[in-house]
mmCIF file of C-alpha atoms and ligand atoms in Angstrom:
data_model
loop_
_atom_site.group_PDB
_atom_site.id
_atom_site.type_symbol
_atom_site.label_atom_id
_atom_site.label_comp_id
_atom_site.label_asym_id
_atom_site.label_seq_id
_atom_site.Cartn_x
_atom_site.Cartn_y
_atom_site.Cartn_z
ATOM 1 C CA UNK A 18 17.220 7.281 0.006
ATOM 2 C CA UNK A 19 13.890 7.199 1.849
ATOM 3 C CA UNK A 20 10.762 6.588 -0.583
ATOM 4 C CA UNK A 21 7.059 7.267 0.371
ATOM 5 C CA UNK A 22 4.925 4.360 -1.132
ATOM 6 C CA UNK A 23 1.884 5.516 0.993
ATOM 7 C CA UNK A 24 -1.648 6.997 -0.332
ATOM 8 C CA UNK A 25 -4.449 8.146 1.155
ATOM 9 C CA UNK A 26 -7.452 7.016 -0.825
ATOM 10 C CA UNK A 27 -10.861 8.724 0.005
ATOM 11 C CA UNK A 28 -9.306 8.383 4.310
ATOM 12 C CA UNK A 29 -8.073 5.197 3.522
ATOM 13 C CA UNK A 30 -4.593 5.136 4.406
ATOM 14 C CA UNK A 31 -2.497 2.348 2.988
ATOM 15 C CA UNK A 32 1.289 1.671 3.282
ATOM 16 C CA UNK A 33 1.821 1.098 -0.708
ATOM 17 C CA UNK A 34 -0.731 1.725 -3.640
ATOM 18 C CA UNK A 35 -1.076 -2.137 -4.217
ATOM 19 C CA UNK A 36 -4.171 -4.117 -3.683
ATOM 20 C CA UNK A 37 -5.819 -7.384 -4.703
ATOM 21 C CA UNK A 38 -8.441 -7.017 -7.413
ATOM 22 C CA UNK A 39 -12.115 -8.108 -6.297
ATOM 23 C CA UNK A 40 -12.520 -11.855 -6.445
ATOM 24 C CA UNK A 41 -9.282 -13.048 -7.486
ATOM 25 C CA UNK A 42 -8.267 -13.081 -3.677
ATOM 26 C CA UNK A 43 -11.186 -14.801 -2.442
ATOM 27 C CA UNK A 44 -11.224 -13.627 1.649
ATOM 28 C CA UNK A 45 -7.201 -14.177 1.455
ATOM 29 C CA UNK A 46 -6.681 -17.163 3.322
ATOM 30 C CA UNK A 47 -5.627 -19.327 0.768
ATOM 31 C CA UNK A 48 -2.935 -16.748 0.104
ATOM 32 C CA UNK A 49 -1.909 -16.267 3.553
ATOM 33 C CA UNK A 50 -0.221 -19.348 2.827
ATOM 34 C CA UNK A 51 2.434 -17.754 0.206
ATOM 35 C CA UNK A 52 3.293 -13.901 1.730
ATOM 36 C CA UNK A 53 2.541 -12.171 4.494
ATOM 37 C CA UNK A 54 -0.657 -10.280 3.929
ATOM 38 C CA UNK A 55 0.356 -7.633 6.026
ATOM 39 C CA UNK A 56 1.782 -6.518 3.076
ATOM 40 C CA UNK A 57 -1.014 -5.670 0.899
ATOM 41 C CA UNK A 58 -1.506 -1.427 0.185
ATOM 42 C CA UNK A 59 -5.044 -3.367 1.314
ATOM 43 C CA UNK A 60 -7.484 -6.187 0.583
ATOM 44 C CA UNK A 61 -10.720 -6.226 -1.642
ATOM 45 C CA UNK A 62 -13.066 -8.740 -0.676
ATOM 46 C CA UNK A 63 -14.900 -11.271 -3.393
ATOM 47 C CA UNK A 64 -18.262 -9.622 -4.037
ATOM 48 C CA UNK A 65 -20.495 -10.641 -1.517
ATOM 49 C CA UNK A 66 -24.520 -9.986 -1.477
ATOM 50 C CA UNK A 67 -27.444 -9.666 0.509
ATOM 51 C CA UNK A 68 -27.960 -13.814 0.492
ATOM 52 C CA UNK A 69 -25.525 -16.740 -0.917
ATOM 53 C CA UNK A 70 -24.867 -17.463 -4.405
ATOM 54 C CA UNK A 71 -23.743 -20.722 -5.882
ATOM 55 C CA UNK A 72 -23.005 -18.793 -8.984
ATOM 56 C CA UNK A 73 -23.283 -19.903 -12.399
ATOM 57 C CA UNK A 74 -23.072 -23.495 -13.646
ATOM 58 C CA UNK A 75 -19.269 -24.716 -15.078
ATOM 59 C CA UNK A 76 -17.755 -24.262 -17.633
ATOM 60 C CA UNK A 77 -17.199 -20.803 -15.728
ATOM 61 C CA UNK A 78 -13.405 -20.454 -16.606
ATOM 62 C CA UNK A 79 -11.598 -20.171 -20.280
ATOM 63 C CA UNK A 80 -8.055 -19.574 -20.555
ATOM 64 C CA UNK A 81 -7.816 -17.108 -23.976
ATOM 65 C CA UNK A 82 -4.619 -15.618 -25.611
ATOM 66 C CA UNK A 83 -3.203 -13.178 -23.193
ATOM 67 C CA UNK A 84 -5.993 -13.434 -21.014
ATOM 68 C CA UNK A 85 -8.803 -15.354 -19.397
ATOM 69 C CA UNK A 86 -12.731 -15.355 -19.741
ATOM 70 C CA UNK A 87 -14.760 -16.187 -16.526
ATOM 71 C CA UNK A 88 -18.205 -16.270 -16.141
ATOM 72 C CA UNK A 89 -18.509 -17.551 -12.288
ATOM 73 C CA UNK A 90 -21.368 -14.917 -11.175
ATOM 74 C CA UNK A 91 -20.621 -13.876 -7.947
ATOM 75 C CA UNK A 92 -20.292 -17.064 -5.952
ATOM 76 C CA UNK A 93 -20.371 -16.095 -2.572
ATOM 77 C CA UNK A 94 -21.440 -16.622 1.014
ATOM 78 C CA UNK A 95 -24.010 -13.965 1.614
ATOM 79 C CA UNK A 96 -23.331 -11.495 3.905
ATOM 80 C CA UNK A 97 -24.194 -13.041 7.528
ATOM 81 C CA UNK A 98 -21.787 -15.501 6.540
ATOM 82 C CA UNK A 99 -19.042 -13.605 5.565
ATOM 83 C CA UNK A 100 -19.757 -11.190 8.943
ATOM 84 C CA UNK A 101 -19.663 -14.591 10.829
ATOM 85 C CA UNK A 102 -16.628 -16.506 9.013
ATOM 86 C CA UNK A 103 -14.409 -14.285 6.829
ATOM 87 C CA UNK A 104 -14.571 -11.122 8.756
ATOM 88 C CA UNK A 105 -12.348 -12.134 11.796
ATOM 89 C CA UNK A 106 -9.582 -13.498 9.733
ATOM 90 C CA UNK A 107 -9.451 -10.379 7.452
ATOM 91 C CA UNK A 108 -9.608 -7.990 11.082
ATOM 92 C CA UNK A 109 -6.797 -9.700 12.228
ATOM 93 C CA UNK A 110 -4.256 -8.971 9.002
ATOM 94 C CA UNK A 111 -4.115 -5.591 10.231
ATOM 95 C CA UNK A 112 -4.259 -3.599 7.005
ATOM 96 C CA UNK A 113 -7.183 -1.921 5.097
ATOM 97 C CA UNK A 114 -9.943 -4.506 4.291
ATOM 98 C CA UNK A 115 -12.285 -3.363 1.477
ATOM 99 C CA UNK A 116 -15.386 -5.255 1.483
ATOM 100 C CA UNK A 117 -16.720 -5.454 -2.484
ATOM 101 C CA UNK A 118 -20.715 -5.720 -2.478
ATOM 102 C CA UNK A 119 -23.526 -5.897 -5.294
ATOM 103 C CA UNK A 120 -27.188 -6.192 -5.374
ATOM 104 C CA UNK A 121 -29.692 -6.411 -7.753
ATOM 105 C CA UNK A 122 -32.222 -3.933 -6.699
ATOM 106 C CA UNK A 123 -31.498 -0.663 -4.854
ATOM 107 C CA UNK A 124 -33.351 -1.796 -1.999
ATOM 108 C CA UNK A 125 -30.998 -5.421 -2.079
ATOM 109 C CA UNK A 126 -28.254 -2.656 -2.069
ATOM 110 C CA UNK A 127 -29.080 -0.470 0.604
ATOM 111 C CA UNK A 128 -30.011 -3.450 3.082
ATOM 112 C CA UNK A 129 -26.853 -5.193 2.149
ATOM 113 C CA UNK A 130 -24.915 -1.990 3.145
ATOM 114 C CA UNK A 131 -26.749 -2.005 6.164
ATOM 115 C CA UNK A 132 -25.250 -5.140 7.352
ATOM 116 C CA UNK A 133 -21.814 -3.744 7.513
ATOM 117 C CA UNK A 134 -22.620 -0.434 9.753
ATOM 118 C CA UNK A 135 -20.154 -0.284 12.309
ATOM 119 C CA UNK A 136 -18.467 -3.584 11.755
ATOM 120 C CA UNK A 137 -14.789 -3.172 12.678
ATOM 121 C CA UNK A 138 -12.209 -3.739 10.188
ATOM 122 C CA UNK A 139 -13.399 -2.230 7.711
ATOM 123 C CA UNK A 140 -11.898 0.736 5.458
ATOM 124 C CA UNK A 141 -14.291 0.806 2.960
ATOM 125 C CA UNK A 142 -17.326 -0.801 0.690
ATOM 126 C CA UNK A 143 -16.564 -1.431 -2.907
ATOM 127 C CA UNK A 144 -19.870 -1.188 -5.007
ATOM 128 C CA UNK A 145 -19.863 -3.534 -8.009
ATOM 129 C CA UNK A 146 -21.936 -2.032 -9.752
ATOM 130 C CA UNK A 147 -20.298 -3.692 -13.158
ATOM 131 C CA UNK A 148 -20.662 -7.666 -12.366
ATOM 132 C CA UNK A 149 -21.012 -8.715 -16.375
ATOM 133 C CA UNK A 150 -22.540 -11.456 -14.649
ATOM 134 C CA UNK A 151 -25.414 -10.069 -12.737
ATOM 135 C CA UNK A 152 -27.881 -7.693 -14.316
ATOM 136 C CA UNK A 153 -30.103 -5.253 -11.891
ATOM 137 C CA UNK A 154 -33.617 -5.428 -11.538
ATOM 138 C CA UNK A 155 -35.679 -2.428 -12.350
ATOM 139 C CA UNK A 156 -38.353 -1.262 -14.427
ATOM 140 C CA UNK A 157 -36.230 0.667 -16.748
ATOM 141 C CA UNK A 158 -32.812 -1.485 -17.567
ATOM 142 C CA UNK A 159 -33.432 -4.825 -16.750
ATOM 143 C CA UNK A 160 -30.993 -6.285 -18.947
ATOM 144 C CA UNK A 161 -28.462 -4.178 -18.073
ATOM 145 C CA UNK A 162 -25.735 -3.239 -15.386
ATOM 146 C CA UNK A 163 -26.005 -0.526 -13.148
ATOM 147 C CA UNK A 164 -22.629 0.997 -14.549
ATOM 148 C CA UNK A 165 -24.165 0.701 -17.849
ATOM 149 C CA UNK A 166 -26.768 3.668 -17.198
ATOM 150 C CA UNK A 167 -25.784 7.219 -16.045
ATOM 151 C CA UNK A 168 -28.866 7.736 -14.118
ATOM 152 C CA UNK A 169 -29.138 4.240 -12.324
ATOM 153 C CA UNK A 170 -25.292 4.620 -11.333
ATOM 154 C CA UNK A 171 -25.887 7.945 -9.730
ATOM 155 C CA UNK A 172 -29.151 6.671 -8.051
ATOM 156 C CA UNK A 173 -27.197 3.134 -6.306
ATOM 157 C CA UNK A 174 -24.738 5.612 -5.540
ATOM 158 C CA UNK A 175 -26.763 8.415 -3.864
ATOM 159 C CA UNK A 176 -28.882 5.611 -1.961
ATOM 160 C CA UNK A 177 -26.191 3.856 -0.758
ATOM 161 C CA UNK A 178 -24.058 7.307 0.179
ATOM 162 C CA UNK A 179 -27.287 7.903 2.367
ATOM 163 C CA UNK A 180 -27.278 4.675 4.442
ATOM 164 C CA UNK A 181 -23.528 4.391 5.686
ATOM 165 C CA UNK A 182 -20.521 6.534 6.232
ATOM 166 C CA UNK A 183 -18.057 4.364 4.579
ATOM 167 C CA UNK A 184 -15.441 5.557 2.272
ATOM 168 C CA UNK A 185 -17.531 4.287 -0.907
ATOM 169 C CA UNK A 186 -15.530 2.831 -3.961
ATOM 170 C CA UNK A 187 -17.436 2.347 -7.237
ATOM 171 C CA UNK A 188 -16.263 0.157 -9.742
ATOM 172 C CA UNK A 189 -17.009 0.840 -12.927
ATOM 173 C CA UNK A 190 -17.537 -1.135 -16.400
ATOM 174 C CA UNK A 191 -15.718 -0.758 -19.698
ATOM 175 C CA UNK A 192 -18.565 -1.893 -21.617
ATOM 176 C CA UNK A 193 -19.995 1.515 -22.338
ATOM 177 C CA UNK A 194 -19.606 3.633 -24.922
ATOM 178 C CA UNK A 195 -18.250 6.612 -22.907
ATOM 179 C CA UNK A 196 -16.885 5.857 -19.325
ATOM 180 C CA UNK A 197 -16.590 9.495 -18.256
ATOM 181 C CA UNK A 198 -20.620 9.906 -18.495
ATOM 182 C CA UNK A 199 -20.515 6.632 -15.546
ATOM 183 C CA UNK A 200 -17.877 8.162 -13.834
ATOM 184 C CA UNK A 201 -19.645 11.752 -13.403
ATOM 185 C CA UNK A 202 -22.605 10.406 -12.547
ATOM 186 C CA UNK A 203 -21.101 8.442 -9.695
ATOM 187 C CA UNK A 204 -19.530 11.298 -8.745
ATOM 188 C CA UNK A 205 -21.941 13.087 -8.613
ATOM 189 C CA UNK A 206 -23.958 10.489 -6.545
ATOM 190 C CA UNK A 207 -21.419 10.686 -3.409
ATOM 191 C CA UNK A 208 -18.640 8.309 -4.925
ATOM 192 C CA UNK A 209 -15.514 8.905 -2.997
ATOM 193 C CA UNK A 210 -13.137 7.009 -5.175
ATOM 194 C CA UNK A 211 -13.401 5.137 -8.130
ATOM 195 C CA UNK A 212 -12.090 1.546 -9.231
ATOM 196 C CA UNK A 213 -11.774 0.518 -12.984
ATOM 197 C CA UNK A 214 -12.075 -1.594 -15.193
ATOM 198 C CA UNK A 215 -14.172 -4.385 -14.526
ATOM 199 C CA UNK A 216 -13.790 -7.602 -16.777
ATOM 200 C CA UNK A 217 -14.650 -6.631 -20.854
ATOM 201 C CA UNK A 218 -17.276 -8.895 -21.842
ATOM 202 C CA UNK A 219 -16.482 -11.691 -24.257
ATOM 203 C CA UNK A 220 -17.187 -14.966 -25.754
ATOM 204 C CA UNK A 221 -15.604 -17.915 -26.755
ATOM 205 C CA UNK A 222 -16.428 -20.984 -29.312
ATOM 206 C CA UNK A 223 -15.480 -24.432 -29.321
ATOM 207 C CA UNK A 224 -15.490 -25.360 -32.940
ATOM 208 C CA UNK A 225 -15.544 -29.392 -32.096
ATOM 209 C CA UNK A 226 -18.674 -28.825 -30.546
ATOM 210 C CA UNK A 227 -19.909 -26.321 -32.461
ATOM 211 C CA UNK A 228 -21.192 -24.468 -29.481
ATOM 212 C CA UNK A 229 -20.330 -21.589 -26.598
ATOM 213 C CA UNK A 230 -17.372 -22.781 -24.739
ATOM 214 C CA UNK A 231 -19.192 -20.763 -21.226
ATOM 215 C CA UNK A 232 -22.347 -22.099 -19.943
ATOM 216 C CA UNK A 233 -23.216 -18.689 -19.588
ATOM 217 C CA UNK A 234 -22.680 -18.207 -23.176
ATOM 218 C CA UNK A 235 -20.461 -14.944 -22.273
ATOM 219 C CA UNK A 236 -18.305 -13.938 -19.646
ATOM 220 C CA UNK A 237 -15.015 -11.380 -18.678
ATOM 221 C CA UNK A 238 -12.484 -10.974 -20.125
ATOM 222 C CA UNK A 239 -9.281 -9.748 -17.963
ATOM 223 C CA UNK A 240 -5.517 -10.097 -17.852
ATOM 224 C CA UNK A 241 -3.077 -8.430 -20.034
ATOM 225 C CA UNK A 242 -5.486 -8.744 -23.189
ATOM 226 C CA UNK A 243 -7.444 -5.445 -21.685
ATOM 227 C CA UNK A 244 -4.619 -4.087 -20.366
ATOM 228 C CA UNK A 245 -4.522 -0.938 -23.236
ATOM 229 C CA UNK A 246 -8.452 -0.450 -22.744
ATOM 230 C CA UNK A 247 -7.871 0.123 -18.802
ATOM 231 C CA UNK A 248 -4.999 2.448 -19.419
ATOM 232 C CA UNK A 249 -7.230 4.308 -21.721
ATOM 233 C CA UNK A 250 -9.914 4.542 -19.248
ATOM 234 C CA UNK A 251 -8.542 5.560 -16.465
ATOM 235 C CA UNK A 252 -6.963 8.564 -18.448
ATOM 236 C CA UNK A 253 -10.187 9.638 -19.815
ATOM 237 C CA UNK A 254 -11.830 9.206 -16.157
ATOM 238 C CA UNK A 255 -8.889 11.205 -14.775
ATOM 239 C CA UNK A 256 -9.336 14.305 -16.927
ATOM 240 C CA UNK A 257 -13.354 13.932 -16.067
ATOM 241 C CA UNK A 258 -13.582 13.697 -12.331
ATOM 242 C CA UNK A 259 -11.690 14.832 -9.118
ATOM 243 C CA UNK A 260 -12.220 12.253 -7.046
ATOM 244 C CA UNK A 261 -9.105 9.469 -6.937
ATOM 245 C CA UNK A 262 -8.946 5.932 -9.251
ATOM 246 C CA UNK A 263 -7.311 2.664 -8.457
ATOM 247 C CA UNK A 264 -6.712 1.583 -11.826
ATOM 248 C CA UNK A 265 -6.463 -2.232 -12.795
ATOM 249 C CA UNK A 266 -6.799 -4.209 -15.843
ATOM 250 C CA UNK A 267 -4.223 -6.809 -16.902
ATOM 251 C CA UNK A 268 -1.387 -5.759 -14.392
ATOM 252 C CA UNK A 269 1.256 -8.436 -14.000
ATOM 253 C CA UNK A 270 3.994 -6.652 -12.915
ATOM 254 C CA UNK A 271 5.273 -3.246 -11.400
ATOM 255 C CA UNK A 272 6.216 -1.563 -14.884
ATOM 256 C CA UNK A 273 2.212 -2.139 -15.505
ATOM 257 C CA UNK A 274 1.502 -0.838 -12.205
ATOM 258 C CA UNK A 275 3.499 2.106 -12.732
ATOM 259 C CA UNK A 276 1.850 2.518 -16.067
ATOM 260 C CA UNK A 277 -1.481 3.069 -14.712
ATOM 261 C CA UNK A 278 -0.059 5.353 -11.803
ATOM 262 C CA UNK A 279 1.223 7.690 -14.565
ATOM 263 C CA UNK A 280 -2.223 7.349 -16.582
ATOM 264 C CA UNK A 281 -3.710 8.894 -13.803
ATOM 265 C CA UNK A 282 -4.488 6.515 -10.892
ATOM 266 C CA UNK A 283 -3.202 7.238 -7.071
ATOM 267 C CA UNK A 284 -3.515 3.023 -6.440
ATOM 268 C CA UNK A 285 -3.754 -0.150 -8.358
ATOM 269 C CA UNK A 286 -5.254 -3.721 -8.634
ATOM 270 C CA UNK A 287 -4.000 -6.520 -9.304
ATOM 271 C CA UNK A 288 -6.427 -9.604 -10.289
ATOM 272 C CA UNK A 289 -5.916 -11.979 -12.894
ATOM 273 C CA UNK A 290 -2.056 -11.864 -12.204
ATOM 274 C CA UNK A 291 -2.717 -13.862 -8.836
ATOM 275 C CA UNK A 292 -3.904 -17.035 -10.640
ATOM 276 C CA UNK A 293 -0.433 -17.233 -11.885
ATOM 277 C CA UNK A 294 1.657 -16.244 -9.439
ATOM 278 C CA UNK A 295 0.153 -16.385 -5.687
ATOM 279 C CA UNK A 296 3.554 -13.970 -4.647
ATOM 280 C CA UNK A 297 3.339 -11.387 -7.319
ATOM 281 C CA UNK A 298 1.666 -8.957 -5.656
ATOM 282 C CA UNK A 299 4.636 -8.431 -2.792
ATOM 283 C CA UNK A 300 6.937 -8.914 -5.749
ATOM 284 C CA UNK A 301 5.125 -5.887 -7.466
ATOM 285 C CA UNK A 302 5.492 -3.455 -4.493
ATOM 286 C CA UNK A 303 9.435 -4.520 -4.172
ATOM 287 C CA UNK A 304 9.652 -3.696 -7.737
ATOM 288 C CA UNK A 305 7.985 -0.405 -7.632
ATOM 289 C CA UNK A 306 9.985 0.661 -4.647
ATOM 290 C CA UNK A 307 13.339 -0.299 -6.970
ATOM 291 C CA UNK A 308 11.671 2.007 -9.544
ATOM 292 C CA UNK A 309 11.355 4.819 -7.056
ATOM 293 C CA UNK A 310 14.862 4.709 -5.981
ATOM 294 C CA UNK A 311 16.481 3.881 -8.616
ATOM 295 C CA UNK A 312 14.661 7.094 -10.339
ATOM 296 C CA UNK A 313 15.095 9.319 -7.203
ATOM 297 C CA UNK A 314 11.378 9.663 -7.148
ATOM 298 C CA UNK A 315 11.038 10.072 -3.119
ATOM 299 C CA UNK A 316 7.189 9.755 -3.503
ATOM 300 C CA UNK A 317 4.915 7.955 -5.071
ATOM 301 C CA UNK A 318 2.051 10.408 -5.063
ATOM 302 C CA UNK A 319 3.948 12.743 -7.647
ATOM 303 C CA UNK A 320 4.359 9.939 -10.094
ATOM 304 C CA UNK A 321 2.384 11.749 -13.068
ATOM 305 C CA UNK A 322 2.715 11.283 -16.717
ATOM 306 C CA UNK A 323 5.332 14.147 -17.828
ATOM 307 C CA UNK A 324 7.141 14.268 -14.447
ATOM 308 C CA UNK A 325 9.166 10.961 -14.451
ATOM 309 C CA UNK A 326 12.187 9.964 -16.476
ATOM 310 C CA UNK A 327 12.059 6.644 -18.678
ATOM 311 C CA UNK A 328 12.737 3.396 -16.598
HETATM 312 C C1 FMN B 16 -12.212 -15.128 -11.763
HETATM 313 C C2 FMN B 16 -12.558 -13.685 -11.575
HETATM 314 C C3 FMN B 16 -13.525 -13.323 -10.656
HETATM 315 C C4 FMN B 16 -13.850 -11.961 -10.469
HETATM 316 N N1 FMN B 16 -14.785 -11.629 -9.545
HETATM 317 C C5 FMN B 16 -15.033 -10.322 -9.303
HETATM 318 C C6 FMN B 16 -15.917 -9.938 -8.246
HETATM 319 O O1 FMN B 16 -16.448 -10.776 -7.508
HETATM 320 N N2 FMN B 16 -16.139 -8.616 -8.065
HETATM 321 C C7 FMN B 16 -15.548 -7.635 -8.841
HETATM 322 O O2 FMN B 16 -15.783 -6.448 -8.617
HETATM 323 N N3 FMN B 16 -14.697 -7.973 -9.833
HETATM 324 C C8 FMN B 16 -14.427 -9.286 -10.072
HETATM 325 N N4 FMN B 16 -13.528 -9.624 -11.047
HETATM 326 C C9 FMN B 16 -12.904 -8.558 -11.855
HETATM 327 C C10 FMN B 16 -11.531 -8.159 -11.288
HETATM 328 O O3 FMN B 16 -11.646 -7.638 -9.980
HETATM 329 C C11 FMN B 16 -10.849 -7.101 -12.186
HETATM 330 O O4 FMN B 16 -11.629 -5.932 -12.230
HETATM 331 C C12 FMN B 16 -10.632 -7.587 -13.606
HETATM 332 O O5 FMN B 16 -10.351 -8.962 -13.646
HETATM 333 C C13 FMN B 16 -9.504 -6.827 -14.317
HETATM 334 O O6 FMN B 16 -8.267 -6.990 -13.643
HETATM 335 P P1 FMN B 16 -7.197 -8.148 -14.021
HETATM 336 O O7 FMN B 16 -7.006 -8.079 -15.513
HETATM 337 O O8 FMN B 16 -5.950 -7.801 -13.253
HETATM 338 O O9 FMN B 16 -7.776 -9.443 -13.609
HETATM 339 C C14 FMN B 16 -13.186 -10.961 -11.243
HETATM 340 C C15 FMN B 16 -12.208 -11.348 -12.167
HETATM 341 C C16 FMN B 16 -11.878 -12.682 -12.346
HETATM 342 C C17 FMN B 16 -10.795 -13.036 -13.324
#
């Protein structure tokens, strides 16, 4: 039997819905070394910004039950660098690159979108507008992220929509109290496809020294702990917007994929699972294609909730 694992994501065409989550994949060529990236749906880029960041001081990393906290704050090159270093490696793979970017003010945002006009290679830009750790600058929120606001999402959104004609991804944050509100409003702003959830933020003690275990104090949570909170998410978002959602949250393998494919997104993520397993992600697509078959589904895109039988 012949199965169709391609989608089409806001133009961006991609051989199987899976993809690495935003900076659990660094640039990729660390994993190069354990599967063929060729065959990645496509690759998300580590956050990169306007100038380098050494990111925040250790301990960044805490291993919790079912999960992991991180607090590393957007370590990365700056964006000449990543034009100059990372770029021709990722052109070469041959498959989608997504580059993931952030900034801190809207004008940080539009000139680090700037930077990428025409560059070949890429599919799309990821905005990040949910970094838990890295707050924007502006008069109104400053303690805040962008995808904690309404109107600040749909104004990074709209400004950014204006200065290139990349597919634009925004990724959104499940610390709000009502994710469809963020979704609309990014929407609204020009948003071509949404990504969720970022990290849930968190905290963790160490009772021996009776202080935060995080230099930062907090951090993100991710892995299968927030797995139920992303599924919920991405069901609400789905019934709230028309636009498509590559779902992620805790996926480790393709029955969690195919989870959030019947909750209502047309492509997934996979982050946290990589720090485990370097191969899961080609593991994952074999999986789901075993699924397909073995369930005589002979395309992925009509996986909805209702519409398959049981595994
Ligand atoms: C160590 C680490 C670093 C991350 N860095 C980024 C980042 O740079 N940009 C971003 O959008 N998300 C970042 N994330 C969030 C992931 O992309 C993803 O949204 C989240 O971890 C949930 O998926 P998971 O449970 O499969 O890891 C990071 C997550 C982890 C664990």
């Amino acid at each position: 039997m012949n199965t169709n694992l391609e989608v089409n994501i806001a133009g961006i065409k991609m051989k199987n819905p899976v993809m690495c989550a935003s900076g659990t994949f660094n640039f990729g060529e660390e994993y190069g070394k354990f599967f063929d990236l060729k065959k990645l749906g496509a690759l998300v880029t580590k956050t990169i910004t306007l100038k380098s960041r050494e990111g925040n001081l250790p301990p960044r990393i805490y291993e919790t039950p079912s999960g992991m906290l991180n607090s590393i704050g957007l370590q990365n090159p700056g964006v000449e660098m990543f034009l100059k270093e990372k770029m021709p490696f990722l052109r070469k793979i041959g498959i989608p690159v997504i580059v993931s970017v952030a900034g801190e003010t809207l004008d940080e945002w539009t000139a680090l979108v700037r930077e990428l006009k025409g560059v070949r290679g890429i599919s799309a830009i990821e905005l990040n507008i949910s970094c838990p750790n890295m707050k924007m600058r502006s008069g109104r929120a400053r303690s805040t992220m962008f995808s904690q606001d309404a109107d600040a999402t749909f104004e990074v959104v709209r400004k950014v929509r204006k200065t290139t004609n990349f597919p634009l991804i925004v990724k959104l944050s499940p610390n709000v109290t009502d994710i469809t509100v963020i979704a609309k409003a990014a929407q609204k702003g020009g948003a071509d496809a949404i990504s969720l959830i970022n990290t849930v933020l968190g905290m963790a003690v160490n009772l021996e020294k009776r202080a935060p275990v995080l230099d930062a104090i907090t951090g993100g949570l991710s892995g299968p702990a927030i797995k139920p909170i992303a599924l919920r998410m991405v069901w609400e978002v789905s019934n709230a917007v028309k636009i498509p959602l590559i779902g992620m949250g805790g996926i480790m393998t393709a029955r969690d994929a195919l989870e959030f494919m019947l909750a209502g997104a047309s492509a997934v993520a996979v982050g946290t699972a990589n720090f485990i397993n370097p191969r899961v992600i080609p593991q994952i697509i074999e999986e789901i294609k075993k699924y397909l078959v073995k369930n005589k589904i002979s395309n992925i895109n009509s996986l909805k909730i209702g519409t398959a039988p049981i595994l």
